[in-house]
């Protein structure tokens, strides 16, 4: 899908000094941060959390080589892909779309406490999110086609479950411009390994705003407040913050039943911790809990490096007819399949 990106002529705050504090005495966490990283959420079974400098350098070099190869110019007179696509996956979407120039999946691994991290998940120690429990597996079997907040942008329609094109509500939340792809909107706020990686923090004594570049989500954290009544449910939950020393702690509950991060329920509970590592870096740490989905809480952390790059407007679905055409195309495909079945 093509999105129109328009520069917002705003002034982005420069890197705050490590010891800089606001008039209320709390650390100044304000700024714009680039979440792009090669560090995946989970790591392969049996692998270690910390990479050596040599291992990281090789992996980063390999990623750069792949990126340079994908960035090579394509021929303007190249033939159209075959009907139904060429079988490829990725940003080209099987029939041609974004080329790699427009993507920004990250080029470096995240460094925390001087350690080059091979996964964002740090607990469980194996770097893997706990398996879904029996209740979650049973629940998810009845909702295979329902999108979740961490769903990536659709890559290959032929590989998606039946029913994914029955109506607009079955399409991924990011595709419908409700939330950013891959839980980049949070909570938890995760890299999307795609593009539009910037997050901006604006801080006052009463509220903290976290703006996500992808799909222009703005989450408001109400400081030193009580959670809303349970009957009030929100796409990104109800976020309430407080300070523990120099760490901003954000407690989020009251999700709606359509967010469903990794298949969770609306009783998902996320606790985030924001603290300053140095003048140019925040440490972001989160713990996720939902007994109806996982038998134990799990935790991740990664660095948020500051940047002076501007945030661009993500004018999602502004005069965009793609979603209508996606559903129309699905009806055509169904009709063709029905005709073929008659023969």
XYZ file of C-alpha atoms in Angstrom:
343
model
C 0.000 0.000 0.000
C 1.254 3.517 -0.820
C 1.166 6.079 1.959
C 1.569 9.810 1.519
C 4.301 11.203 3.740
C 4.353 14.962 4.307
C 7.029 16.737 6.315
C 5.748 18.409 9.469
C 7.657 21.649 9.973
C 8.245 21.304 13.690
C 11.306 21.667 15.850
C 12.587 18.428 17.327
C 14.288 18.719 20.701
C 18.046 18.201 20.717
C 19.597 15.457 22.779
C 18.978 16.220 26.464
C 21.926 16.062 28.825
C 22.094 12.989 31.032
C 21.644 15.052 34.206
C 19.024 17.396 32.759
C 15.835 17.572 34.781
C 12.522 19.302 34.381
C 11.305 21.917 36.900
C 9.459 19.181 38.824
C 12.805 17.511 39.524
C 12.243 14.405 37.413
C 14.620 13.369 34.616
C 13.925 14.878 31.218
C 13.140 11.928 28.939
C 11.921 14.112 26.093
C 13.220 13.699 22.597
C 12.846 11.628 19.454
C 14.136 8.054 19.433
C 14.898 5.626 16.612
C 13.759 2.083 17.461
C 15.225 0.431 14.354
C 17.412 -2.522 15.353
C 18.625 -5.882 14.086
C 17.967 -7.391 17.519
C 14.864 -9.604 17.148
C 12.177 -9.901 19.794
C 13.063 -13.572 20.349
C 16.215 -15.510 19.577
C 16.724 -18.989 18.182
C 16.453 -21.837 20.673
C 19.740 -22.715 22.300
C 21.483 -19.444 21.420
C 22.960 -16.969 23.896
C 21.711 -13.532 24.881
C 24.971 -11.651 24.344
C 26.866 -11.486 21.054
C 30.604 -10.949 20.913
C 31.762 -7.840 19.026
C 33.072 -10.121 16.288
C 29.774 -11.992 15.971
C 27.797 -8.759 15.867
C 30.146 -7.203 13.306
C 29.755 -10.188 10.981
C 25.964 -10.237 11.295
C 25.755 -6.491 10.714
C 28.066 -6.777 7.708
C 25.922 -9.560 6.259
C 22.766 -7.493 6.783
C 24.405 -4.508 5.067
C 25.375 -6.678 2.097
C 21.806 -7.971 1.771
C 20.496 -4.431 1.998
C 22.925 -3.171 -0.659
C 21.927 -6.024 -2.960
C 18.232 -5.281 -2.491
C 18.877 -1.585 -3.096
C 20.220 -2.183 -6.588
C 18.318 -0.394 -9.334
C 15.578 -2.358 -11.066
C 14.902 -2.161 -14.766
C 12.086 0.131 -15.780
C 11.212 -2.102 -18.740
C 11.121 -5.326 -16.732
C 8.183 -7.654 -17.536
C 5.148 -7.830 -15.294
C 5.068 -10.647 -12.734
C 3.066 -13.726 -13.721
C -0.602 -13.931 -12.895
C -0.991 -14.756 -9.230
C 2.466 -13.474 -8.396
C 5.931 -14.920 -8.685
C 5.855 -16.766 -5.359
C 8.206 -14.344 -3.631
C 7.644 -12.908 -0.163
C 8.806 -9.686 1.404
C 8.321 -6.020 0.656
C 7.558 -6.646 -3.038
C 4.391 -8.385 -1.935
C 4.583 -11.219 -4.494
C 3.486 -9.007 -7.384
C 5.635 -5.901 -6.972
C 5.339 -3.046 -4.536
C 7.811 -1.300 -2.287
C 11.399 -1.858 -3.199
C 14.068 -1.981 -0.525
C 14.994 1.699 -0.856
C 11.871 2.645 1.106
C 12.496 0.248 3.974
C 14.498 0.768 7.170
C 14.665 -2.495 9.140
C 17.722 -1.469 11.195
C 21.464 -1.889 10.764
C 22.839 -2.424 14.293
C 22.167 -4.669 17.270
C 20.878 -3.137 20.489
C 23.428 -2.565 23.242
C 22.341 -2.703 26.908
C 24.783 -2.516 29.822
C 27.611 -2.741 27.310
C 26.220 -6.049 26.012
C 25.314 -6.588 22.350
C 21.939 -8.240 22.660
C 20.773 -11.135 20.461
C 17.143 -10.809 21.603
C 14.859 -8.278 23.221
C 13.297 -10.925 25.468
C 15.487 -11.437 28.541
C 13.089 -13.419 30.735
C 12.558 -16.332 30.273
C 16.353 -16.672 30.062
C 16.128 -18.637 26.802
C 15.010 -15.455 25.046
C 11.663 -16.896 24.023
C 8.187 -15.736 24.995
C 6.457 -18.417 27.067
C 4.319 -20.827 25.049
C 0.608 -20.157 24.864
C -1.231 -22.088 27.532
C -4.118 -24.463 26.877
C -6.783 -21.783 27.348
C -5.105 -19.493 24.819
C -4.640 -22.246 22.235
C -8.305 -23.182 22.483
C -9.377 -19.551 22.210
C -7.150 -18.789 19.237
C -8.429 -21.773 17.265
C -11.784 -20.004 17.027
C -10.248 -16.711 15.886
C -7.664 -17.646 13.265
C -8.653 -14.897 10.877
C -8.885 -12.127 13.458
C -5.903 -9.755 13.216
C -3.778 -8.894 16.242
C -1.965 -5.702 17.203
C 1.432 -7.249 16.467
C 0.505 -8.477 12.983
C 2.985 -7.345 10.305
C 1.959 -5.796 7.021
C 0.379 -8.436 4.805
C 3.019 -10.029 2.584
C 1.455 -12.897 0.630
C -2.340 -13.268 0.409
C -2.027 -16.888 -0.628
C -0.476 -17.815 2.699
C -3.074 -16.177 4.944
C -5.780 -18.198 6.729
C -9.266 -18.659 5.262
C -11.618 -15.782 5.983
C -8.891 -13.135 6.025
C -10.600 -11.211 3.222
C -14.236 -11.669 4.240
C -14.660 -8.084 5.445
C -12.577 -5.042 6.440
C -12.495 -6.112 10.082
C -10.474 -9.216 9.150
C -7.596 -7.187 7.732
C -4.563 -6.375 9.934
C -4.993 -3.425 12.273
C -2.051 -1.595 10.692
C -3.481 -2.089 7.217
C -6.663 -0.392 8.428
C -4.629 2.395 10.048
C -5.898 1.612 13.530
C -2.548 0.736 15.120
C 1.021 0.578 13.877
C 2.258 -2.726 12.493
C 4.054 -5.217 14.745
C 3.061 -3.550 18.048
C 5.219 -0.509 17.338
C 2.433 1.585 18.883
C 2.561 -0.480 22.043
C 2.309 -1.281 24.692
C 4.712 -2.963 24.555
C 6.377 -0.669 21.997
C 8.413 -2.948 19.731
C 10.465 -2.433 16.575
C 8.493 -3.153 13.409
C 11.620 -4.113 11.398
C 10.061 -2.335 8.437
C 10.086 1.477 8.398
C 8.842 4.569 10.265
C 10.800 3.704 13.396
C 10.671 7.010 15.258
C 8.986 7.649 18.607
C 8.763 11.034 20.316
C 8.297 11.610 24.045
C 6.770 14.845 25.348
C 6.667 15.182 29.121
C 4.777 17.361 31.616
C 4.179 16.870 35.360
C 0.634 15.602 34.655
C 1.012 13.667 31.395
C 3.518 11.962 29.142
C 2.809 11.638 25.425
C 4.463 8.923 23.334
C 4.017 9.593 19.612
C 4.664 6.750 17.180
C 5.609 7.638 13.607
C 3.972 4.509 12.173
C 0.235 5.162 11.775
C 0.612 8.371 13.847
C -0.499 6.821 17.163
C -0.233 9.097 20.199
C -0.461 7.388 23.578
C -1.226 9.565 26.606
C 0.125 8.428 29.981
C -1.786 9.982 32.873
C 0.601 10.552 35.758
C -0.260 9.578 39.342
C -3.833 8.693 38.380
C -6.219 5.804 38.931
C -7.068 3.391 36.130
C -10.353 3.922 34.334
C -13.312 1.699 35.230
C -13.015 -1.777 33.716
C -15.977 -1.089 31.439
C -13.913 1.498 29.539
C -11.630 -0.291 27.055
C -9.120 1.290 24.667
C -7.059 0.151 21.679
C -3.755 0.889 23.423
C -5.134 0.356 26.900
C -5.295 2.823 29.770
C -1.769 3.954 30.691
C -1.054 5.363 34.151
C 2.426 6.499 35.133
C 4.464 7.198 38.244
C 8.118 7.717 39.109
C 10.268 5.218 40.946
C 13.416 7.232 41.557
C 14.632 8.298 38.110
C 12.626 5.637 36.265
C 9.265 6.383 34.656
C 6.973 3.403 35.265
C 3.895 3.071 33.044
C 1.184 0.582 34.031
C -1.323 -0.267 31.274
C -4.601 -2.190 31.587
C -8.111 -1.865 30.072
C -7.271 -3.097 26.563
C -10.165 -3.825 24.241
C -10.833 -7.318 22.920
C -9.612 -6.422 19.432
C -5.999 -5.544 20.212
C -5.048 -9.097 21.225
C -1.256 -8.693 21.388
C 0.154 -12.123 20.421
C -3.283 -13.613 21.010
C -3.769 -12.203 24.510
C -7.107 -11.269 26.096
C -8.413 -7.855 27.078
C -7.008 -8.547 30.559
C -3.477 -8.053 29.242
C -1.324 -6.152 31.734
C 1.848 -4.377 30.597
C 4.320 -2.564 32.850
C 6.918 -0.404 31.051
C 9.996 1.265 32.515
C 11.758 4.209 30.862
C 15.125 5.310 32.213
C 18.038 7.277 30.839
C 21.248 5.378 30.031
C 23.120 8.469 28.870
C 22.496 11.798 27.160
C 21.534 10.111 23.900
C 19.917 6.823 24.952
C 16.922 5.527 26.895
C 16.526 2.030 28.274
C 13.058 0.666 27.572
C 12.004 -2.380 29.605
C 8.596 -4.065 29.661
C 6.898 -6.942 31.459
C 3.822 -8.648 30.026
C 1.261 -10.612 32.006
C -1.991 -12.336 31.057
C -2.714 -15.607 32.952
C -5.344 -16.507 30.345
C -2.622 -16.560 27.676
C 0.736 -17.353 29.339
C 1.406 -19.287 32.540
C 4.071 -16.788 33.585
C 4.969 -13.139 32.948
C 7.736 -12.348 30.468
C 10.104 -9.425 30.082
C 12.094 -7.678 27.381
C 14.381 -4.684 27.121
C 16.297 -2.756 24.482
C 17.914 0.625 23.968
C 16.185 3.614 22.386
C 18.878 5.789 20.736
C 18.006 9.466 20.315
C 17.951 11.053 16.884
C 17.609 14.502 15.366
C 15.695 13.107 12.380
C 12.231 14.627 11.900
C 9.038 12.632 12.282
C 6.996 12.598 9.076
C 3.239 12.608 8.906
C 1.857 9.153 8.222
C -1.298 10.086 6.330
C -2.645 6.562 6.345
C -5.621 5.927 4.034
C -5.911 9.550 3.021
C -7.739 9.227 -0.333
C -6.546 5.622 -0.376
C -8.642 3.111 -2.291
C -6.381 0.101 -1.611
C -8.539 -1.556 1.064
C -11.592 -1.465 -1.183
C -9.562 -2.982 -4.008
C -8.153 -5.682 -1.692
C -11.661 -6.871 -0.859
C -12.820 -6.555 -4.472
C -9.859 -8.635 -5.602
C -10.754 -11.308 -3.065
C -14.279 -11.536 -4.496
C -12.846 -11.920 -8.000
C -10.550 -14.683 -6.825
C -13.444 -16.467 -5.133
C -15.536 -16.238 -8.305
C -12.681 -17.633 -10.387
C -12.237 -20.506 -7.941
C -15.972 -21.258 -8.066
C -15.921 -21.352 -11.874
C -12.898 -23.627 -11.852
C -14.641 -25.981 -9.423
C -17.547 -26.392 -11.866
C -15.283 -27.724 -14.598
